[in-house]
Amino acid sequence: MSVSRKQPPAPVVQGPAPTRTSVDVVIVGAGFAGLSAAERLVSRGCSVLVLEGRDRVGGRSLTGEVAGIPVDFGATWVARRHTAVRELADRVGCETIPQYAAGRQVAIMGGRRYTYKHTIPTPSPIALLDIARMQLAMESLMRTVDVDAAWTSKDAARLDSMSFGEWLERKRPHRSTRALMTLVSKVQWGCLPAEVSLLHVLRYTKAAGGLDHMLDVEGGQQQDRLRETTQEITMRLAERLGDRVVVGAPVRSITQHDTGVTVATDSLEVEARYAIVTAAPEHRADIAFSPALPARAEGLNRTWRMGALSKAFAAYETPFWREGGLSGEALTDTGPVFITFDVSPEAGPGILMVFCDPTVFDGFTVAERRDRVIPQLVDLYGERARRPLDYADHCWGTDEFAPGGPNAAVGPYATTAYGSALLEPHGRIHWAGTEAAGEWAGSMNGAVLTGWRAAEAVHGRLVETTDRVVEASMR
Ligand SMILES: Cc1cc2nc3c(=O)[nH]c(=O)nc-3n(C[C@H](O)[C@H](O)[C@H](O)COP(=O)(O)OP(=O)(O)OC[C@H]3O[C@@H](n4cnc5c(N)ncnc54)[C@H](O)[C@@H]3O)c2cc1C
């Protein structure tokens, strides 16, 4: 069942397709949410068609290659508690392996290089106390936040009226706390703390199981990665769905009428009873909806902008940092590199996965980007990092179609003003996608859960209308 990484999964239709077709449910987007929704509906006996704008499935999961080894350009890790995506991986024959974490981490913060153990760098007892103080403050606020409907939380208006950055500054953080929270913001929301609402940060962090679970490797969100790559899960799922998945088919319009919806791409018109849209809110704004979306949904699409994050990979003959007792995990507050992890295969070269700040990375050529990354790896891991066997990178913020990621960088006021539109169907159109998840929002697991939820909701409506038609015909 394994699909070669060099080719798209065989049964997926590419190129000319029938101009008109009709199904029970049309699904927009072939990421984790869309493919999970499709699989669930097919298992309920419904006919579906998944339309994907990119020329591949997987969405924010993408397999790249460095030194001939497949690597995750997008989503990488699954937690033990990410049971939905684990179950899916298992079902399609993909395996998880633990994230390498033996040894000490390296930090270069405030101009000083030091090593540390555990998740949080601890340059001094004062810094450690200050991070604990901030964590306690966040946890106390998180208790008031409803992850399923953050906009209804007791203190939602106040928490949404300020950025995470403003809140941090009011707490007068130690400089190492400020630096750490900036790194957290860059990697989770793809933006600076000043650009994301405090309410959104609290909702997301609580949905990720709390700050410790969100940041930890062992027992946390970085616990495991896929032996194959995360996109492989979606490729195998698409393979099972066969010609129900069409790639290279950006949806341009969705028109609702009395009995269904008409969904149009440049070369295909699909009649369906219902639609499930899994595109992230920002990307829904490129679809012409008729009748127009309610003002709140329009507001959501305008204000829930995607953040941006870039990843680089450097491959070496061996994971040489392990010899020096280092785990390959590092944090640095200089740029563009800000986090590294060891994603070496079980046998073969040593590979460092490097998170890069797009603002000082994406605007350069690949050769220039490499020349910015490697010296920072030398600072972190020594001279042996100077000459990698191979280098590769991916800038999510500059993707041609549906750019951005890992997640929406939701600014102040946008959750209380428009958050409820994440869940409200618009007539025959239901919404899914990781942004709409409660628990595990922002992860592949959250995406799968929303796909299943939307599929069940639409299936319920299909059954209900079929029953009504049958009853009417018997009267
Ligand atoms: C760099 C990076 C690192 C990440 N790390 C992790 C991680 O370690 N663990 C984790 O769990 N998650 C991680 N994530 C987040 C994870 O990738 C997402 O939460 C998840 O993949 C979202 O799935 P989705 O189906 O909701 O959305 P998407 O994957 O975005 O799928 C939506 C699909 O809709 C398509 N689309 C948009 N508009 C249209 C249109 N008009 N017509 C047709 N198709 C359209 C898009 O092309 C896309 O394929 C990471 C993401 C990135 C970018």
Coordinates of C-alpha atoms and ligand atoms in Angstrom, one line a residue:
M1 CA 0.0 0.0 0.0
S2 CA 3.0 2.3 0.3
V3 CA 3.2 5.1 -2.2
S4 CA 6.5 6.2 -3.7
R5 CA 7.3 9.7 -2.5
K6 CA 8.4 10.8 -6.0
Q7 CA 4.9 10.2 -7.5
P8 CA 1.4 11.4 -6.5
P9 CA -0.7 8.5 -5.2
A10 CA -1.7 6.6 -8.3
P11 CA -5.5 6.7 -8.3
V12 CA -5.8 10.4 -7.7
V13 CA -7.3 12.1 -10.8
Q14 CA -5.1 14.8 -12.3
G15 CA -5.6 16.8 -15.4
P16 CA -8.8 16.6 -17.5
A17 CA -11.8 15.5 -15.5
P18 CA -15.5 15.2 -16.3
T19 CA -16.9 18.8 -16.5
R20 CA -20.1 17.9 -14.5
T21 CA -20.6 15.3 -11.8
S22 CA -22.8 14.9 -8.8
V23 CA -22.3 13.4 -5.3
D24 CA -23.8 13.5 -1.9
V25 CA -21.1 15.7 -0.4
V26 CA -18.3 17.7 -1.9
I27 CA -15.3 18.4 0.4
V28 CA -13.0 21.4 -0.2
G29 CA -9.3 20.6 0.8
A30 CA -7.4 17.3 1.0
G31 CA -5.5 17.9 4.2
F32 CA -6.1 15.8 7.4
A33 CA -9.6 17.3 7.9
G34 CA -10.9 16.9 4.4
L35 CA -9.6 13.3 3.9
S36 CA -10.9 12.2 7.3
A37 CA -14.3 13.7 6.6
A38 CA -14.3 11.9 3.2
E39 CA -13.3 8.6 4.7
R40 CA -16.0 8.8 7.4
L41 CA -18.7 9.7 4.9
V42 CA -17.7 6.9 2.5
S43 CA -17.9 4.4 5.5
R44 CA -21.5 5.7 6.0
G45 CA -22.4 4.9 2.4
C46 CA -22.3 8.4 1.0
S47 CA -20.8 9.4 -2.3
V48 CA -18.1 12.1 -1.9
L49 CA -15.7 14.2 -4.0
V50 CA -12.7 15.9 -2.4
L51 CA -11.4 18.9 -4.4
E52 CA -7.9 20.1 -3.6
G53 CA -6.4 23.3 -4.9
R54 CA -2.8 22.1 -4.7
D55 CA -1.3 19.5 -7.0
R56 CA -0.9 17.2 -4.0
V57 CA -2.8 16.0 -0.9
G58 CA -1.6 16.7 2.7
G59 CA -2.2 20.4 3.1
R60 CA 0.2 21.6 5.8
S61 CA 1.8 18.2 5.8
L62 CA 4.5 17.9 3.2
T63 CA 7.3 15.4 2.6
G64 CA 10.6 17.0 1.5
E65 CA 14.0 15.3 1.0
V66 CA 17.5 15.9 2.3
A67 CA 20.4 13.6 1.5
G68 CA 17.9 11.2 0.0
I69 CA 16.0 10.9 3.3
P70 CA 12.3 11.9 3.4
V71 CA 11.7 14.7 6.0
D72 CA 8.7 16.6 7.2
F73 CA 8.6 20.1 5.7
G74 CA 5.3 20.7 7.6
A75 CA 3.7 18.9 10.5
T76 CA 6.1 16.5 12.3
W77 CA 5.0 15.4 15.7
V78 CA 2.2 13.4 17.4
A79 CA 1.6 13.3 21.1
R80 CA 0.5 10.1 22.9
R81 CA -2.8 11.8 23.5
H82 CA -3.3 12.5 19.8
T83 CA -5.3 9.4 19.5
A84 CA -7.3 10.3 16.4
V85 CA -4.3 10.8 14.1
R86 CA -2.5 7.8 15.7
E87 CA -5.5 5.6 14.9
L88 CA -5.5 6.9 11.4
A89 CA -1.7 6.4 11.0
D90 CA -2.1 2.9 12.3
R91 CA -4.9 2.0 10.0
V92 CA -3.0 3.1 6.9
G93 CA 0.2 1.2 8.1
C94 CA 2.3 4.2 9.2
E95 CA 4.4 3.9 12.3
T96 CA 5.5 6.4 15.0
I97 CA 9.0 6.5 16.3
P98 CA 10.1 8.5 19.4
Q99 CA 11.7 12.0 18.9
Y100 CA 15.4 11.6 19.8
A101 CA 15.8 13.4 23.1
A102 CA 18.8 11.8 24.9
G103 CA 21.5 14.2 26.1
R104 CA 21.5 17.9 26.9
Q105 CA 20.0 20.8 24.9
V106 CA 21.9 23.8 23.8
A107 CA 20.8 27.4 24.2
I108 CA 22.3 30.6 22.9
M109 CA 20.2 33.3 24.7
G110 CA 21.3 36.8 25.6
G111 CA 24.6 36.3 23.8
R112 CA 25.6 33.3 26.1
R113 CA 25.9 29.7 25.1
Y114 CA 25.0 27.0 27.6
T115 CA 23.6 23.5 27.8
Y116 CA 20.6 22.4 29.8
K117 CA 18.4 19.4 30.5
H118 CA 14.5 19.3 30.3
T119 CA 12.3 21.5 28.3
I120 CA 12.9 25.0 29.5
P121 CA 16.4 26.6 29.4
T122 CA 17.4 27.7 32.8
P123 CA 20.2 30.3 32.6
S124 CA 19.8 31.2 36.3
P125 CA 17.6 30.4 39.3
I126 CA 16.0 33.8 38.9
A127 CA 15.1 33.0 35.3
L128 CA 13.7 29.7 36.3
L129 CA 11.5 31.2 39.0
D130 CA 10.3 33.8 36.6
I131 CA 9.3 31.3 34.0
A132 CA 7.4 29.3 36.6
R133 CA 5.6 32.5 37.7
M134 CA 4.5 33.2 34.1
Q135 CA 3.4 29.6 33.6
L136 CA 1.3 29.8 36.8
A137 CA -0.3 33.1 35.6
M138 CA -1.1 31.5 32.2
E139 CA -2.5 28.4 33.8
S140 CA -4.7 30.4 36.1
L141 CA -6.2 32.3 33.2
M142 CA -6.5 29.2 31.1
R143 CA -8.8 27.7 33.6
T144 CA -11.4 30.4 32.7
V145 CA -11.2 29.6 29.0
D146 CA -13.6 27.3 27.2
V147 CA -11.6 25.6 24.4
D148 CA -14.7 24.7 22.4
A149 CA -16.1 28.2 22.4
A150 CA -13.4 30.6 23.8
W151 CA -15.6 33.6 22.8
T152 CA -18.1 32.6 25.5
S153 CA -15.5 32.3 28.3
K154 CA -16.2 34.3 31.4
D155 CA -13.5 36.9 30.8
A156 CA -13.3 36.6 27.0
A157 CA -13.7 40.3 26.2
R158 CA -10.8 41.4 28.5
L159 CA -8.5 38.6 27.5
D160 CA -9.2 39.3 23.8
S161 CA -8.6 43.0 24.1
M162 CA -4.8 42.7 24.4
S163 CA -2.0 40.9 22.7
F164 CA 0.0 38.1 24.3
G165 CA 2.9 40.5 24.1
E166 CA 1.1 43.3 26.0
W167 CA 0.1 40.9 28.7
L168 CA 3.7 39.6 29.0
E169 CA 5.1 43.1 29.3
R170 CA 2.6 44.0 32.0
K171 CA 4.0 41.1 34.0
R172 CA 7.5 42.6 33.7
P173 CA 9.1 39.4 32.6
H174 CA 12.7 38.5 33.1
R175 CA 14.5 38.8 29.7
S176 CA 14.9 35.1 29.4
T177 CA 11.1 34.6 29.9
R178 CA 10.4 37.2 27.2
A179 CA 12.9 35.4 24.8
L180 CA 11.3 32.0 25.5
M181 CA 7.8 33.2 25.0
T182 CA 8.8 34.9 21.8
L183 CA 10.1 31.5 20.5
V184 CA 6.9 29.8 21.6
S185 CA 4.9 32.3 19.7
K186 CA 7.0 32.1 16.6
V187 CA 6.8 28.3 16.5
Q188 CA 3.1 27.8 17.5
W189 CA 1.4 30.8 15.8
G190 CA 4.0 31.9 13.3
C191 CA 4.1 35.4 14.6
L192 CA 5.5 37.6 17.4
P193 CA 3.7 37.8 20.8
A194 CA 2.5 41.3 20.0
E195 CA 0.6 40.0 17.0
V196 CA -1.5 37.3 18.6
S197 CA -4.4 37.8 21.1
L198 CA -4.0 36.7 24.7
L199 CA -7.3 34.9 24.5
H200 CA -6.2 33.0 21.4
V201 CA -2.9 32.0 23.1
L202 CA -4.8 30.7 26.1
R203 CA -7.4 28.8 24.1
Y204 CA -4.7 27.2 21.9
T205 CA -2.4 26.4 24.8
K206 CA -5.2 24.8 26.8
A207 CA -6.3 22.9 23.7
A208 CA -2.7 21.6 23.4
G209 CA -2.9 20.1 26.9
G210 CA -1.3 23.1 28.7
L211 CA 2.1 24.7 28.4
D212 CA 4.2 21.7 29.6
H213 CA 2.4 19.3 27.2
M214 CA 2.7 21.8 24.4
L215 CA 6.5 22.2 24.8
D216 CA 7.6 18.8 26.1
V217 CA 9.2 16.0 24.0
E218 CA 8.9 13.1 26.4
G219 CA 5.2 12.7 27.2
G220 CA 4.4 15.9 25.4
Q221 CA 3.4 17.1 21.9
Q222 CA 6.9 16.4 20.5
Q223 CA 6.9 12.8 21.8
D224 CA 6.8 10.9 18.5
R225 CA 7.3 11.5 14.8
L226 CA 6.3 9.3 11.8
R227 CA 8.8 6.8 10.5
E228 CA 7.4 7.5 7.0
T229 CA 6.5 11.3 7.3
T230 CA 3.1 12.8 8.1
Q231 CA 2.1 13.5 4.5
E232 CA 2.4 9.8 3.8
I233 CA -0.6 9.2 6.1
T234 CA -2.7 11.5 3.9
M235 CA -1.3 10.0 0.7
R236 CA -2.3 6.5 1.8
L237 CA -5.7 7.7 2.8
A238 CA -6.1 9.4 -0.6
E239 CA -5.0 6.2 -2.3
R240 CA -7.8 4.4 -0.5
L241 CA -10.3 7.1 -1.5
G242 CA -9.1 6.6 -5.1
D243 CA -10.8 8.8 -7.8
R244 CA -12.9 10.5 -5.1
V245 CA -9.9 12.9 -4.6
V246 CA -9.1 15.4 -7.3
V247 CA -5.9 17.5 -7.0
G248 CA -5.0 20.7 -8.9
A249 CA -8.6 21.8 -8.5
P250 CA -8.9 25.1 -6.6
V251 CA -12.6 25.7 -5.8
R252 CA -13.6 29.1 -7.2
S253 CA -17.3 29.3 -6.1
I254 CA -19.9 27.6 -4.0
T255 CA -23.5 28.4 -4.9
Q256 CA -26.4 27.2 -2.8
H257 CA -29.9 26.4 -4.2
D258 CA -33.0 24.8 -2.8
T259 CA -31.9 21.2 -3.0
G260 CA -28.1 21.4 -2.8
V261 CA -24.9 23.2 -3.7
T262 CA -23.0 23.7 -7.0
V263 CA -19.2 23.8 -6.5
A264 CA -17.1 25.0 -9.3
T265 CA -13.4 24.7 -10.1
D266 CA -11.9 25.9 -13.4
S267 CA -12.7 22.6 -15.1
L268 CA -15.3 20.8 -13.0
E269 CA -18.8 21.6 -11.8
V270 CA -20.0 19.4 -8.9
E271 CA -23.6 19.1 -7.8
A272 CA -23.9 18.0 -4.2
R273 CA -26.4 18.0 -1.4
Y274 CA -23.9 19.4 1.1
A275 CA -20.4 20.9 1.2
I276 CA -17.7 20.6 3.8
V277 CA -15.0 23.4 3.5
T278 CA -11.7 22.6 5.3
A279 CA -9.7 25.4 3.9
A280 CA -8.3 27.6 6.7
P281 CA -10.4 30.7 7.2
E282 CA -8.1 33.1 5.4
H283 CA -8.2 30.9 2.3
R284 CA -12.0 30.7 2.3
A285 CA -11.9 34.3 1.4
D286 CA -10.8 33.3 -2.2
I287 CA -14.0 31.4 -2.8
A288 CA -17.1 33.2 -4.1
F289 CA -20.0 32.2 -1.9
S290 CA -23.6 32.7 -3.1
P291 CA -25.6 33.7 -1.2
A292 CA -22.8 35.6 0.4
L293 CA -21.4 34.5 3.8
P294 CA -22.9 36.1 6.9
A295 CA -20.9 39.1 8.1
R296 CA -19.5 37.2 11.0
A297 CA -18.1 34.5 8.7
E298 CA -16.7 37.1 6.4
G299 CA -15.1 38.8 9.4
L300 CA -13.5 35.5 10.4
N301 CA -12.0 35.0 7.0
R302 CA -10.6 38.5 7.0
T303 CA -9.1 38.5 10.5
W304 CA -8.0 34.9 11.1
R305 CA -4.8 35.5 9.1
M306 CA -2.3 32.7 8.8
G307 CA 1.1 33.0 10.5
A308 CA 4.3 32.0 8.7
L309 CA 7.1 29.7 9.6
S310 CA 10.0 28.2 7.7
K311 CA 11.9 25.0 8.1
A312 CA 15.4 24.1 7.1
F313 CA 17.2 20.7 7.2
A314 CA 20.9 20.0 7.3
A315 CA 22.2 16.5 6.8
Y316 CA 25.6 15.3 8.1
E317 CA 27.5 12.0 7.7
T318 CA 26.5 11.1 11.3
P319 CA 24.5 12.8 14.1
F320 CA 27.9 13.9 15.5
W321 CA 26.3 16.1 18.2
R322 CA 25.2 12.9 20.0
E323 CA 28.9 12.0 20.6
G324 CA 29.2 15.2 22.7
G325 CA 26.2 14.3 24.7
L326 CA 23.8 16.7 22.9
S327 CA 20.3 15.9 21.9
G328 CA 20.2 18.0 18.8
E329 CA 17.5 20.2 20.4
A330 CA 18.5 23.9 20.7
L331 CA 17.0 27.3 21.2
T332 CA 18.5 30.5 20.1
D333 CA 17.3 34.1 20.2
T334 CA 19.4 35.3 17.3
G335 CA 18.1 34.9 13.8
P336 CA 16.9 33.4 11.5
V337 CA 17.4 30.0 13.2
F338 CA 15.5 29.8 16.5
I339 CA 14.9 26.1 17.3
T340 CA 16.6 22.8 16.1
F341 CA 15.7 19.1 16.6
D342 CA 17.5 15.9 15.7
V343 CA 15.3 14.1 13.1
S344 CA 18.0 11.6 11.9
P345 CA 16.7 8.3 10.6
E346 CA 17.4 5.2 12.7
A347 CA 20.3 4.3 10.4
G348 CA 22.1 6.7 8.0
P349 CA 23.0 10.4 8.1
G350 CA 22.5 12.8 11.0
I351 CA 19.8 15.3 10.2
L352 CA 19.0 18.6 12.1
M353 CA 15.5 20.1 11.5
V354 CA 15.7 23.8 12.0
F355 CA 12.9 26.3 12.6
C356 CA 13.6 29.6 10.9
D357 CA 12.0 33.0 11.3
P358 CA 10.4 33.9 7.9
T359 CA 10.9 37.6 8.3
V360 CA 14.7 37.2 8.1
F361 CA 14.7 34.1 5.9
D362 CA 12.0 33.9 3.2
G363 CA 13.2 36.9 1.2
F364 CA 16.5 35.3 0.3
T365 CA 17.6 32.8 -2.4
V366 CA 18.0 29.2 -1.2
A367 CA 21.8 29.6 -1.3
E368 CA 21.6 32.7 0.8
R369 CA 19.2 31.0 3.2
R370 CA 21.7 28.1 3.6
D371 CA 24.5 30.6 4.3
R372 CA 22.4 32.1 7.0
V373 CA 21.5 28.8 8.7
I374 CA 24.8 27.0 8.7
P375 CA 26.9 29.5 10.7
Q376 CA 24.2 29.4 13.4
L377 CA 24.4 25.6 13.5
V378 CA 28.2 26.0 13.9
D379 CA 27.6 28.4 16.8
L380 CA 25.3 25.8 18.4
Y381 CA 27.1 22.5 17.5
G382 CA 30.7 23.5 16.7
E383 CA 32.8 23.3 13.5
R384 CA 31.6 19.9 12.4
A385 CA 28.3 21.6 11.5
R386 CA 30.1 23.8 8.9
R387 CA 29.9 21.3 6.0
P388 CA 26.6 19.5 5.7
L389 CA 26.2 16.7 3.1
D390 CA 23.0 18.3 2.0
Y391 CA 20.6 21.1 2.8
A392 CA 16.9 21.7 2.0
D393 CA 14.2 24.1 3.2
H394 CA 10.6 25.2 2.8
C395 CA 9.0 28.6 3.4
W396 CA 5.3 28.1 4.2
G397 CA 4.6 31.9 4.0
T398 CA 5.5 32.0 0.4
D399 CA 3.6 28.9 -0.9
E400 CA 1.8 29.8 -4.1
F401 CA -1.5 28.2 -3.0
A402 CA -3.0 28.5 0.5
P403 CA 0.2 30.1 2.0
G404 CA 0.9 30.3 5.7
G405 CA 1.2 28.0 8.7
P406 CA 1.6 26.4 11.1
N407 CA -1.6 28.1 12.3
A408 CA -3.7 31.2 12.2
A409 CA -2.0 34.2 14.0
V410 CA -5.3 35.5 15.5
G411 CA -4.9 39.1 16.7
P412 CA -6.8 40.9 19.5
Y413 CA -10.7 41.1 19.2
A414 CA -10.9 38.6 16.3
T415 CA -11.9 35.6 18.6
T416 CA -14.7 37.4 20.5
A417 CA -15.9 39.1 17.3
Y418 CA -15.9 36.2 14.9
G419 CA -14.9 33.0 16.6
S420 CA -18.4 31.6 16.7
A421 CA -18.4 31.5 12.9
L422 CA -15.9 28.7 13.0
L423 CA -18.7 26.4 14.0
E424 CA -21.9 27.8 12.4
P425 CA -22.9 26.1 9.2
H426 CA -23.9 28.5 6.4
G427 CA -27.0 26.7 5.0
R428 CA -25.7 23.6 3.4
I429 CA -22.0 24.4 3.9
H430 CA -20.3 23.0 7.0
W431 CA -16.8 24.0 8.2
A432 CA -13.9 21.8 9.3
G433 CA -10.2 22.2 9.7
T434 CA -7.9 22.4 12.6
E435 CA -8.8 26.0 13.4
A436 CA -12.3 24.8 14.2
A437 CA -11.2 22.2 16.7
G438 CA -11.7 22.5 20.4
E439 CA -9.2 20.2 22.1
W440 CA -6.0 19.8 20.0
A441 CA -6.8 22.9 17.8
G442 CA -3.8 23.7 15.6
S443 CA -2.6 20.1 15.3
M444 CA -3.2 17.3 12.8
N445 CA -5.2 15.5 15.5
G446 CA -7.5 18.5 15.8
A447 CA -7.9 18.5 12.0
V448 CA -9.0 14.9 12.0
L449 CA -11.5 15.4 14.8
T450 CA -13.1 18.3 12.9
G451 CA -13.3 16.2 9.7
W452 CA -15.1 13.5 11.6
R453 CA -17.4 16.0 13.3
A454 CA -18.4 17.7 10.1
A455 CA -18.9 14.3 8.4
E456 CA -21.3 13.2 11.2
A457 CA -23.2 16.4 11.1
V458 CA -23.7 16.3 7.3
H459 CA -24.5 12.6 7.4
G460 CA -27.1 13.3 10.0
R461 CA -28.7 15.9 7.7
L462 CA -28.6 13.5 4.7
V463 CA -30.3 10.8 6.7
E464 CA -32.9 13.2 8.0
T465 CA -33.8 14.5 4.5
T466 CA -33.8 11.0 3.0
D467 CA -36.2 9.9 5.8
R468 CA -38.4 12.9 5.1
V469 CA -38.6 12.1 1.4
V470 CA -39.4 8.4 2.1
E471 CA -42.1 9.4 4.6
A472 CA -43.6 11.9 2.1
S473 CA -43.7 9.3 -0.7
M474 CA -45.5 6.9 1.6
R475 CA -48.2 9.4 2.6
Ligands
LIG1 C1 5.8 24.1 9.6 C2 4.6 23.4 10.2 C3 4.9 22.6 11.3 C4 3.8 21.9 12.0 N1 4.0 21.1 13.0 C5 3.0 20.3 13.4 C6 3.3 19.2 14.3 O1 4.5 18.9 14.6 N2 2.2 18.5 14.8 C7 1.0 18.8 14.4 O2 0.0 18.0 14.8 N3 0.7 19.8 13.6 C8 1.7 20.6 13.1 N4 1.4 21.5 12.2 C9 0.0 21.9 11.9 C10 -0.7 20.9 11.1 O3 0.0 20.8 9.9 C11 -2.1 21.4 10.8 O4 -2.8 21.6 12.0 C12 -2.9 20.4 10.0 O5 -2.2 19.8 8.9 C13 -4.2 21.1 9.4 O6 -4.9 20.2 8.6 P1 -6.2 20.8 7.9 O7 -6.8 19.7 7.1 O8 -7.1 21.4 9.0 O9 -5.8 22.0 7.0 P2 -4.8 22.0 5.8 O10 -3.7 21.0 6.0 O11 -4.4 23.4 5.6 O12 -5.7 21.5 4.6 C14 -6.6 22.4 4.0 C15 -6.5 22.2 2.5 O13 -7.4 23.0 1.8 C16 -6.8 23.4 0.5 N5 -7.5 24.6 0.0 C17 -7.5 25.8 0.4 N6 -8.3 26.6 -0.3 C18 -8.8 25.8 -1.3 C19 -9.7 26.0 -2.4 N7 -10.2 27.2 -2.7 N8 -10.0 24.9 -3.2 C20 -9.5 23.7 -2.9 N9 -8.6 23.4 -1.9 C21 -8.3 24.5 -1.1 C22 -5.4 23.7 0.9 O14 -4.5 23.6 -0.2 C23 -5.1 22.5 1.9 O15 -4.5 21.4 1.3 C24 2.5 22.2 11.5 C25 2.2 23.0 10.4 C26 3.3 23.6 9.7 C27 3.1 24.4 8.5

